C-alpha atoms as an extended CHARMM CRD file, in Angstrom:
* protein
*
       232  EXT
         1         1  UNK       CA            118.0790000000       59.1330000000      139.5720000000  PROA      1               0.0000000000
         2         2  UNK       CA            117.2770000000       62.4350000000      137.7490000000  PROA      2               0.0000000000
         3         3  UNK       CA            117.4200000000       65.4410000000      140.0910000000  PROA      3               0.0000000000
         4         4  UNK       CA            114.6980000000       68.2170000000      140.0530000000  PROA      4               0.0000000000
         5         5  UNK       CA            115.3760000000       71.7580000000      140.7250000000  PROA      5               0.0000000000
         6         6  UNK       CA            113.8250000000       73.3300000000      143.3950000000  PROA      6               0.0000000000
         7         7  UNK       CA            114.2770000000       77.1530000000      143.4570000000  PROA      7               0.0000000000
         8         8  UNK       CA            114.6860000000       78.5610000000      147.0580000000  PROA      8               0.0000000000
         9         9  UNK       CA            113.9820000000       81.8850000000      148.5160000000  PROA      9               0.0000000000
        10        10  UNK       CA            115.6210000000       82.8760000000      151.8000000000  PROA      10              0.0000000000
        11        11  UNK       CA            114.2550000000       84.6520000000      154.9090000000  PROA      11              0.0000000000
        12        12  UNK       CA            114.3750000000       88.3540000000      155.0280000000  PROA      12              0.0000000000
        13        13  UNK       CA            117.9340000000       89.7660000000      154.3590000000  PROA      13              0.0000000000
        14        14  UNK       CA            119.2350000000       85.8470000000      154.6390000000  PROA      14              0.0000000000
        15        15  UNK       CA            121.0060000000       83.6480000000      151.8860000000  PROA      15              0.0000000000
        16        16  UNK       CA            121.8340000000       80.2320000000      151.5480000000  PROA      16              0.0000000000
        17        17  UNK       CA            123.5230000000       79.9020000000      154.7080000000  PROA      17              0.0000000000
        18        18  UNK       CA            120.2010000000       79.1490000000      156.5260000000  PROA      18              0.0000000000
        19        19  UNK       CA            120.1680000000       76.1600000000      154.4490000000  PROA      19              0.0000000000
        20        20  UNK       CA            123.7570000000       75.0470000000      154.9710000000  PROA      20              0.0000000000
        21        21  UNK       CA            122.9450000000       71.7660000000      156.7900000000  PROA      21              0.0000000000
        22        22  UNK       CA            119.8070000000       70.9100000000      155.0540000000  PROA      22              0.0000000000
        23        23  UNK       CA            119.8460000000       67.5810000000      153.1040000000  PROA      23              0.0000000000
        24        24  UNK       CA            117.4030000000       68.1200000000      149.9260000000  PROA      24              0.0000000000
        25        25  UNK       CA            117.6750000000       64.1530000000      148.8260000000  PROA      25              0.0000000000
        26        26  UNK       CA            117.1190000000       63.5390000000      144.9040000000  PROA      26              0.0000000000
        27        27  UNK       CA            116.0640000000       67.3780000000      144.5800000000  PROA      27              0.0000000000
        28        28  UNK       CA            118.6440000000       69.6020000000      143.1310000000  PROA      28              0.0000000000
        29        29  UNK       CA            118.6170000000       73.0650000000      145.3010000000  PROA      29              0.0000000000
        30        30  UNK       CA            118.8320000000       76.4440000000      143.2900000000  PROA      30              0.0000000000
        31        31  UNK       CA            119.2630000000       79.7570000000      145.3060000000  PROA      31              0.0000000000
        32        32  UNK       CA            117.5690000000       82.8350000000      144.1960000000  PROA      32              0.0000000000
        33        33  UNK       CA            119.4780000000       85.6700000000      145.0420000000  PROA      33              0.0000000000
        34        34  UNK       CA            117.9290000000       89.1040000000      146.5020000000  PROA      34              0.0000000000
        35        35  UNK       CA            117.9680000000       91.7730000000      143.7890000000  PROA      35              0.0000000000
        36        36  UNK       CA            117.5650000000       95.4720000000      144.6660000000  PROA      36              0.0000000000
        37        37  UNK       CA            114.1320000000       96.6820000000      145.8260000000  PROA      37              0.0000000000
        38        38  UNK       CA            112.8620000000      100.0330000000      144.3610000000  PROA      38              0.0000000000
        39        39  UNK       CA            111.2730000000      102.4880000000      146.7270000000  PROA      39              0.0000000000
        40        40  UNK       CA            107.6370000000      101.9830000000      147.1090000000  PROA      40              0.0000000000
        41        41  UNK       CA            107.8090000000       98.6290000000      145.0970000000  PROA      41              0.0000000000
        42        42  UNK       CA            105.4080000000       95.7380000000      146.2230000000  PROA      42              0.0000000000
        43        43  UNK       CA            105.7700000000       92.4780000000      147.2940000000  PROA      43              0.0000000000
        44        44  UNK       CA            103.8020000000       91.6190000000      144.0030000000  PROA      44              0.0000000000
        45        45  UNK       CA            106.1480000000       93.2660000000      141.8080000000  PROA      45              0.0000000000
        46        46  UNK       CA            109.1530000000       92.0640000000      143.4140000000  PROA      46              0.0000000000
        47        47  UNK       CA            108.0440000000       88.6690000000      142.9120000000  PROA      47              0.0000000000
        48        48  UNK       CA            107.3000000000       89.1560000000      139.1970000000  PROA      48              0.0000000000
        49        49  UNK       CA            110.8200000000       90.7270000000      138.9520000000  PROA      49              0.0000000000
        50        50  UNK       CA            112.7030000000       87.6260000000      140.8430000000  PROA      50              0.0000000000
        51        51  UNK       CA            110.6470000000       85.4560000000      138.5110000000  PROA      51              0.0000000000
        52        52  UNK       CA            112.8600000000       85.7240000000      135.6010000000  PROA      52              0.0000000000
        53        53  UNK       CA            115.6790000000       83.7410000000      137.7950000000  PROA      53              0.0000000000
        54        54  UNK       CA            113.7200000000       80.4140000000      137.2300000000  PROA      54              0.0000000000
        55        55  UNK       CA            114.6740000000       79.2650000000      134.0130000000  PROA      55              0.0000000000
        56        56  UNK       CA            113.0590000000       75.6500000000      134.0170000000  PROA      56              0.0000000000
        57        57  UNK       CA            109.5400000000       74.4340000000      133.3100000000  PROA      57              0.0000000000
        58        58  UNK       CA            107.1090000000       72.7330000000      136.2130000000  PROA      58              0.0000000000
        59        59  UNK       CA            109.7810000000       73.9220000000      139.2000000000  PROA      59              0.0000000000
        60        60  UNK       CA            109.0230000000       73.6890000000      142.4420000000  PROA      60              0.0000000000
        61        61  UNK       CA            109.6050000000       76.5530000000      144.8470000000  PROA      61              0.0000000000
        62        62  UNK       CA            110.8950000000       76.7360000000      148.5740000000  PROA      62              0.0000000000
        63        63  UNK       CA            110.4280000000       79.9980000000      150.6700000000  PROA      63              0.0000000000
        64        64  UNK       CA            111.3420000000       80.6180000000      154.3720000000  PROA      64              0.0000000000
        65        65  UNK       CA            109.0990000000       83.4540000000      155.9600000000  PROA      65              0.0000000000
        66        66  UNK       CA            109.7240000000       86.6000000000      153.7080000000  PROA      66              0.0000000000
        67        67  UNK       CA            110.6680000000       84.1450000000      150.7930000000  PROA      67              0.0000000000
        68        68  UNK       CA            107.7940000000       81.9190000000      151.5310000000  PROA      68              0.0000000000
        69        69  UNK       CA            105.1060000000       84.7190000000      150.7600000000  PROA      69              0.0000000000
        70        70  UNK       CA            107.2100000000       85.7470000000      147.5230000000  PROA      70              0.0000000000
        71        71  UNK       CA            107.4860000000       81.8960000000      146.4200000000  PROA      71              0.0000000000
        72        72  UNK       CA            103.4830000000       81.9120000000      146.4720000000  PROA      72              0.0000000000
        73        73  UNK       CA            103.1870000000       85.1190000000      144.4350000000  PROA      73              0.0000000000
        74        74  UNK       CA            105.9100000000       83.8010000000      142.0660000000  PROA      74              0.0000000000
        75        75  UNK       CA            103.8760000000       80.5080000000      141.5340000000  PROA      75              0.0000000000
        76        76  UNK       CA            101.2180000000       82.2210000000      140.3700000000  PROA      76              0.0000000000
        77        77  UNK       CA            103.1770000000       83.7190000000      137.4060000000  PROA      77              0.0000000000
        78        78  UNK       CA            104.6700000000       80.0990000000      136.7240000000  PROA      78              0.0000000000
        79        79  UNK       CA            101.5130000000       78.3620000000      135.9790000000  PROA      79              0.0000000000
        80        80  UNK       CA            100.8040000000       77.7440000000      139.2790000000  PROA      80              0.0000000000
        81        81  UNK       CA            103.9860000000       75.7320000000      140.1890000000  PROA      81              0.0000000000
        82        82  UNK       CA            104.2100000000       73.7780000000      143.6690000000  PROA      82              0.0000000000
        83        83  UNK       CA            105.4000000000       75.6900000000      146.6200000000  PROA      83              0.0000000000
        84        84  UNK       CA            106.7580000000       74.6080000000      149.9330000000  PROA      84              0.0000000000
        85        85  UNK       CA            106.7780000000       77.4800000000      152.7310000000  PROA      85              0.0000000000
        86        86  UNK       CA            108.6190000000       77.1190000000      156.1190000000  PROA      86              0.0000000000
        87        87  UNK       CA            108.1290000000       79.4010000000      158.8030000000  PROA      87              0.0000000000
        88        88  UNK       CA            105.7050000000       81.7090000000      156.6380000000  PROA      88              0.0000000000
        89        89  UNK       CA            101.9540000000       82.5160000000      156.0110000000  PROA      89              0.0000000000
        90        90  UNK       CA             99.7350000000       81.6450000000      153.1390000000  PROA      90              0.0000000000
        91        91  UNK       CA             97.6470000000       85.3100000000      153.3420000000  PROA      91              0.0000000000
        92        92  UNK       CA             97.5810000000       88.6860000000      155.0310000000  PROA      92              0.0000000000
        93        93  UNK       CA             95.3340000000       87.9360000000      157.6510000000  PROA      93              0.0000000000
        94        94  UNK       CA             98.0200000000       84.9990000000      158.9470000000  PROA      94              0.0000000000
        95        95  UNK       CA            100.2700000000       88.1550000000      159.5300000000  PROA      95              0.0000000000
        96        96  UNK       CA            100.2590000000       89.2800000000      163.1070000000  PROA      96              0.0000000000
        97        97  UNK       CA             98.0570000000       92.2200000000      164.0360000000  PROA      97              0.0000000000
        98        98  UNK       CA            100.8960000000       94.5120000000      164.8770000000  PROA      98              0.0000000000
        99        99  UNK       CA            102.0920000000       93.9000000000      161.2870000000  PROA      99              0.0000000000
       100       100  UNK       CA             99.2050000000       94.4920000000      159.3840000000  PROA      100             0.0000000000
       101       101  UNK       CA             98.5820000000       97.5810000000      161.6930000000  PROA      101             0.0000000000
       102       102  UNK       CA            102.1530000000       98.8410000000      160.5410000000  PROA      102             0.0000000000
       103       103  UNK       CA            101.0430000000       98.4760000000      157.1630000000  PROA      103             0.0000000000
       104       104  UNK       CA             97.8490000000      100.1860000000      157.2870000000  PROA      104             0.0000000000
       105       105  UNK       CA             99.2470000000      103.0150000000      159.3420000000  PROA      105             0.0000000000
       106       106  UNK       CA            102.8310000000      103.3160000000      157.9680000000  PROA      106             0.0000000000
       107       107  UNK       CA            104.2270000000      103.0970000000      160.9500000000  PROA      107             0.0000000000
       108       108  UNK       CA            106.6550000000      100.4760000000      159.5460000000  PROA      108             0.0000000000
       109       109  UNK       CA            108.4940000000      103.5110000000      158.0950000000  PROA      109             0.0000000000
       110       110  UNK       CA            109.8300000000      104.6300000000      161.4570000000  PROA      110             0.0000000000
       111       111  UNK       CA            111.3940000000      101.4250000000      162.2540000000  PROA      111             0.0000000000
       112       112  UNK       CA            115.0140000000      102.2410000000      163.3470000000  PROA      112             0.0000000000
       113       113  UNK       CA            116.1810000000       99.3550000000      160.9220000000  PROA      113             0.0000000000
       114       114  UNK       CA            120.0080000000       99.7990000000      161.8350000000  PROA      114             0.0000000000
       115       115  UNK       CA            119.4870000000       99.8280000000      165.4950000000  PROA      115             0.0000000000
       116       116  UNK       CA            117.2040000000       97.0360000000      165.3460000000  PROA      116             0.0000000000
       117       117  UNK       CA            119.6550000000       94.9400000000      163.3160000000  PROA      117             0.0000000000
       118       118  UNK       CA            122.0560000000       95.4850000000      166.0210000000  PROA      118             0.0000000000
       119       119  UNK       CA            119.8330000000       94.3550000000      168.7440000000  PROA      119             0.0000000000
       120       120  UNK       CA            121.2720000000       91.0930000000      169.3790000000  PROA      120             0.0000000000
       121       121  UNK       CA            118.9790000000       90.2480000000      172.5590000000  PROA      121             0.0000000000
       122       122  UNK       CA            115.8430000000       91.0690000000      170.8260000000  PROA      122             0.0000000000
       123       123  UNK       CA            116.6470000000       89.2990000000      167.5190000000  PROA      123             0.0000000000
       124       124  UNK       CA            117.8610000000       86.1300000000      169.5330000000  PROA      124             0.0000000000
       125       125  UNK       CA            114.2970000000       85.8550000000      170.8180000000  PROA      125             0.0000000000
       126       126  UNK       CA            112.4120000000       86.6760000000      167.6790000000  PROA      126             0.0000000000
       127       127  UNK       CA            114.3940000000       83.9070000000      165.6930000000  PROA      127             0.0000000000
       128       128  UNK       CA            114.9670000000       81.5380000000      168.4310000000  PROA      128             0.0000000000
       129       129  UNK       CA            118.4640000000       81.3120000000      168.3380000000  PROA      129             0.0000000000
       130       130  UNK       CA            119.7540000000       79.5620000000      171.5500000000  PROA      130             0.0000000000
       131       131  UNK       CA            122.9940000000       77.8690000000      170.8890000000  PROA      131             0.0000000000
       132       132  UNK       CA            126.8140000000       79.6530000000      170.7380000000  PROA      132             0.0000000000
       133       133  UNK       CA            126.3010000000       78.2570000000      166.7000000000  PROA      133             0.0000000000
       134       134  UNK       CA            123.0720000000       79.7010000000      166.2800000000  PROA      134             0.0000000000
       135       135  UNK       CA            123.6460000000       82.8440000000      167.6380000000  PROA      135             0.0000000000
       136       136  UNK       CA            127.2010000000       83.1170000000      165.4680000000  PROA      136             0.0000000000
       137       137  UNK       CA            125.1890000000       82.4130000000      162.3800000000  PROA      137             0.0000000000
       138       138  UNK       CA            122.2840000000       84.9740000000      162.8360000000  PROA      138             0.0000000000
       139       139  UNK       CA            124.6710000000       87.6190000000      163.8750000000  PROA      139             0.0000000000
       140       140  UNK       CA            126.6060000000       86.5840000000      160.6220000000  PROA      140             0.0000000000
       141       141  UNK       CA            123.4310000000       86.8730000000      158.6560000000  PROA      141             0.0000000000
       142       142  UNK       CA            122.0310000000       90.3730000000      160.3720000000  PROA      142             0.0000000000
       143       143  UNK       CA            125.5300000000       91.9930000000      159.9020000000  PROA      143             0.0000000000
       144       144  UNK       CA            125.4680000000       91.3760000000      156.3040000000  PROA      144             0.0000000000
       145       145  UNK       CA            121.9980000000       92.8800000000      156.0750000000  PROA      145             0.0000000000
       146       146  UNK       CA            121.3500000000       95.9210000000      153.7370000000  PROA      146             0.0000000000
       147       147  UNK       CA            119.4760000000       98.1450000000      155.8290000000  PROA      147             0.0000000000
       148       148  UNK       CA            117.8100000000       99.7010000000      152.9560000000  PROA      148             0.0000000000
       149       149  UNK       CA            116.9550000000       96.4910000000      151.4220000000  PROA      149             0.0000000000
       150       150  UNK       CA            115.5290000000       95.2260000000      154.7470000000  PROA      150             0.0000000000
       151       151  UNK       CA            113.3160000000       98.5090000000      155.7160000000  PROA      151             0.0000000000
       152       152  UNK       CA            111.6100000000       98.2690000000      151.8870000000  PROA      152             0.0000000000
       153       153  UNK       CA            111.1720000000       94.3090000000      152.1830000000  PROA      153             0.0000000000
       154       154  UNK       CA            109.2600000000       95.1020000000      155.8880000000  PROA      154             0.0000000000
       155       155  UNK       CA            107.3350000000       97.8520000000      153.9030000000  PROA      155             0.0000000000
       156       156  UNK       CA            106.3380000000       94.7900000000      151.2760000000  PROA      156             0.0000000000
       157       157  UNK       CA            105.2840000000       92.5380000000      153.9440000000  PROA      157             0.0000000000
       158       158  UNK       CA            103.2390000000       94.9570000000      156.2220000000  PROA      158             0.0000000000
       159       159  UNK       CA            101.1770000000       96.1580000000      152.9830000000  PROA      159             0.0000000000
       160       160  UNK       CA            100.8960000000       92.6940000000      151.1160000000  PROA      160             0.0000000000
       161       161  UNK       CA             97.5230000000       92.3940000000      149.4600000000  PROA      161             0.0000000000
       162       162  UNK       CA             96.6110000000       88.8910000000      149.4040000000  PROA      162             0.0000000000
       163       163  UNK       CA             93.6150000000       87.8900000000      151.1600000000  PROA      163             0.0000000000
       164       164  UNK       CA             93.1410000000       84.4680000000      149.9730000000  PROA      164             0.0000000000
       165       165  UNK       CA             95.6540000000       81.5350000000      149.4660000000  PROA      165             0.0000000000
       166       166  UNK       CA             97.2070000000       81.0960000000      145.8690000000  PROA      166             0.0000000000
       167       167  UNK       CA             95.7460000000       78.5370000000      143.4330000000  PROA      167             0.0000000000
       168       168  UNK       CA             99.0300000000       76.5830000000      143.2710000000  PROA      168             0.0000000000
       169       169  UNK       CA             99.6790000000       73.5650000000      145.4450000000  PROA      169             0.0000000000
       170       170  UNK       CA            101.3100000000       74.5450000000      148.6600000000  PROA      170             0.0000000000
       171       171  UNK       CA            102.6190000000       72.6890000000      151.6250000000  PROA      171             0.0000000000
       172       172  UNK       CA            103.6070000000       74.5150000000      154.6380000000  PROA      172             0.0000000000
       173       173  UNK       CA            106.3760000000       73.4230000000      157.5310000000  PROA      173             0.0000000000
       174       174  UNK       CA            105.7590000000       75.6520000000      160.9810000000  PROA      174             0.0000000000
       175       175  UNK       CA            107.1610000000       75.4210000000      164.3590000000  PROA      175             0.0000000000
       176       176  UNK       CA            105.2500000000       75.5000000000      167.3460000000  PROA      176             0.0000000000
       177       177  UNK       CA            107.6220000000       77.9880000000      168.8170000000  PROA      177             0.0000000000
       178       178  UNK       CA            107.7630000000       80.5780000000      166.1300000000  PROA      178             0.0000000000
       179       179  UNK       CA            107.8850000000       84.0120000000      167.9460000000  PROA      179             0.0000000000
       180       180  UNK       CA            107.5180000000       86.0820000000      164.5700000000  PROA      180             0.0000000000
       181       181  UNK       CA            104.4690000000       84.0190000000      162.9550000000  PROA      181             0.0000000000
       182       182  UNK       CA            102.6710000000       82.4020000000      165.7530000000  PROA      182             0.0000000000
       183       183  UNK       CA            101.4950000000       78.8480000000      165.1240000000  PROA      183             0.0000000000
       184       184  UNK       CA             97.6820000000       79.4750000000      166.4310000000  PROA      184             0.0000000000
       185       185  UNK       CA             97.5590000000       81.9470000000      163.1350000000  PROA      185             0.0000000000
       186       186  UNK       CA             98.3310000000       79.0950000000      160.6650000000  PROA      186             0.0000000000
       187       187  UNK       CA             97.4140000000       75.8400000000      159.5290000000  PROA      187             0.0000000000
       188       188  UNK       CA            100.6830000000       73.7870000000      158.6290000000  PROA      188             0.0000000000
       189       189  UNK       CA            100.8170000000       70.5260000000      157.0770000000  PROA      189             0.0000000000
       190       190  UNK       CA            103.8830000000       69.6360000000      159.2660000000  PROA      190             0.0000000000
       191       191  UNK       CA            104.4250000000       70.9700000000      162.7890000000  PROA      191             0.0000000000
       192       192  UNK       CA            107.7180000000       70.9760000000      164.2870000000  PROA      192             0.0000000000
       193       193  UNK       CA            107.8880000000       70.2990000000      167.8210000000  PROA      193             0.0000000000
       194       194  UNK       CA            110.1500000000       73.1460000000      169.3180000000  PROA      194             0.0000000000
       195       195  UNK       CA            110.6540000000       74.7290000000      166.1870000000  PROA      195             0.0000000000
       196       196  UNK       CA            111.5690000000       78.2380000000      165.7400000000  PROA      196             0.0000000000
       197       197  UNK       CA            111.8810000000       81.1750000000      163.0490000000  PROA      197             0.0000000000
       198       198  UNK       CA            115.4290000000       79.5820000000      162.6250000000  PROA      198             0.0000000000
       199       199  UNK       CA            114.8730000000       75.9000000000      162.7720000000  PROA      199             0.0000000000
       200       200  UNK       CA            116.5860000000       75.0840000000      159.3180000000  PROA      200             0.0000000000
       201       201  UNK       CA            119.6180000000       75.7620000000      161.5320000000  PROA      201             0.0000000000
       202       202  UNK       CA            118.4790000000       74.4630000000      164.7590000000  PROA      202             0.0000000000
       203       203  UNK       CA            117.0140000000       71.4760000000      163.7490000000  PROA      203             0.0000000000
       204       204  UNK       CA            118.4870000000       70.4670000000      160.4350000000  PROA      204             0.0000000000
       205       205  UNK       CA            118.1210000000       66.6050000000      160.6030000000  PROA      205             0.0000000000
       206       206  UNK       CA            114.3480000000       67.1020000000      161.2450000000  PROA      206             0.0000000000
       207       207  UNK       CA            113.8090000000       69.6540000000      158.6240000000  PROA      207             0.0000000000
       208       208  UNK       CA            115.4990000000       67.8300000000      156.1570000000  PROA      208             0.0000000000
       209       209  UNK       CA            113.1710000000       64.8140000000      156.5380000000  PROA      209             0.0000000000
       210       210  UNK       CA            110.3450000000       67.0980000000      156.3090000000  PROA      210             0.0000000000
       211       211  UNK       CA            111.5920000000       69.0470000000      153.1450000000  PROA      211             0.0000000000
       212       212  UNK       CA            112.3730000000       65.7890000000      151.5240000000  PROA      212             0.0000000000
       213       213  UNK       CA            108.9040000000       64.4450000000      152.2120000000  PROA      213             0.0000000000
       214       214  UNK       CA            106.8420000000       67.5440000000      151.0660000000  PROA      214             0.0000000000
       215       215  UNK       CA            108.9920000000       67.6790000000      148.0520000000  PROA      215             0.0000000000
       216       216  UNK       CA            108.0090000000       64.4300000000      147.1200000000  PROA      216             0.0000000000
       217       217  UNK       CA            104.6060000000       64.9130000000      147.3920000000  PROA      217             0.0000000000
       218       218  UNK       CA            104.8380000000       68.2420000000      145.7380000000  PROA      218             0.0000000000
       219       219  UNK       CA            106.6840000000       66.5150000000      142.9180000000  PROA      219             0.0000000000
       220       220  UNK       CA            103.6030000000       64.1060000000      142.4390000000  PROA      220             0.0000000000
       221       221  UNK       CA            101.5550000000       67.1430000000      141.9630000000  PROA      221             0.0000000000
       222       222  UNK       CA            103.7270000000       68.2100000000      138.9350000000  PROA      222             0.0000000000
       223       223  UNK       CA            103.2920000000       64.6520000000      137.6060000000  PROA      223             0.0000000000
       224       224  UNK       CA             99.4270000000       64.8300000000      137.9010000000  PROA      224             0.0000000000
       225       225  UNK       CA             99.4920000000       68.1240000000      135.9850000000  PROA      225             0.0000000000
       226       226  UNK       CA            101.7390000000       66.6350000000      133.3200000000  PROA      226             0.0000000000
       227       227  UNK       CA             99.1840000000       63.7120000000      132.9700000000  PROA      227             0.0000000000
       228       228  UNK       CA             96.4360000000       65.8090000000      132.8280000000  PROA      228             0.0000000000
       229       229  UNK       CA             98.1090000000       68.1020000000      130.1170000000  PROA      229             0.0000000000
       230       230  UNK       CA             98.7990000000       64.9350000000      127.9940000000  PROA      230             0.0000000000
       231       231  UNK       CA             95.2900000000       63.7120000000      128.2170000000  PROA      231             0.0000000000
       232       232  UNK       CA             94.0260000000       66.9040000000      127.0680000000  PROA      232             0.0000000000
């Protein structure tokens, strides 16, 4: 079977390590590396910057958390291609109130990023890292995070302008134990029992199953689009 490319954006400061144990089945993952963020850059303009890394027509985009927000914005620049978001949100109104407040007031600028990245107890709770293995992986990811990139990305998240969902086909996987984006603020297509913000690491078998199902469904939307184009 021919593999279809799916382009993946990891969470804030993370990389493909969070997908190490994910089985994409017949789909071929292409990881989009982060590029430097300019001071004052918006999430929308950063999406435009990253879309140059997508080199095929009719892609499927996958994004976790911050990456999910970017994937949706990128889809609007790529003919409304289908998107799968994991542990993410569809509009700024699904962000926690304290994040929106931080963006409105500019308080995000005062976050002590370096100290926050080193606060293991807080980060274990936020991400839902429970086992020694999960904590070790999270520790490595946070240790490798660039404080400047992290702070500018937080600024983009808190000031995200999207008020309505993108017109692209979007499917959403969310955990009911996510401490960053609460399940009560979103309307996911798939709910993972006990799923945290780190569930691609903590529940890889379940996530592999759901990701493959979602990608098959989204692949069908691409086929529908092609058929419509041919009919036209």
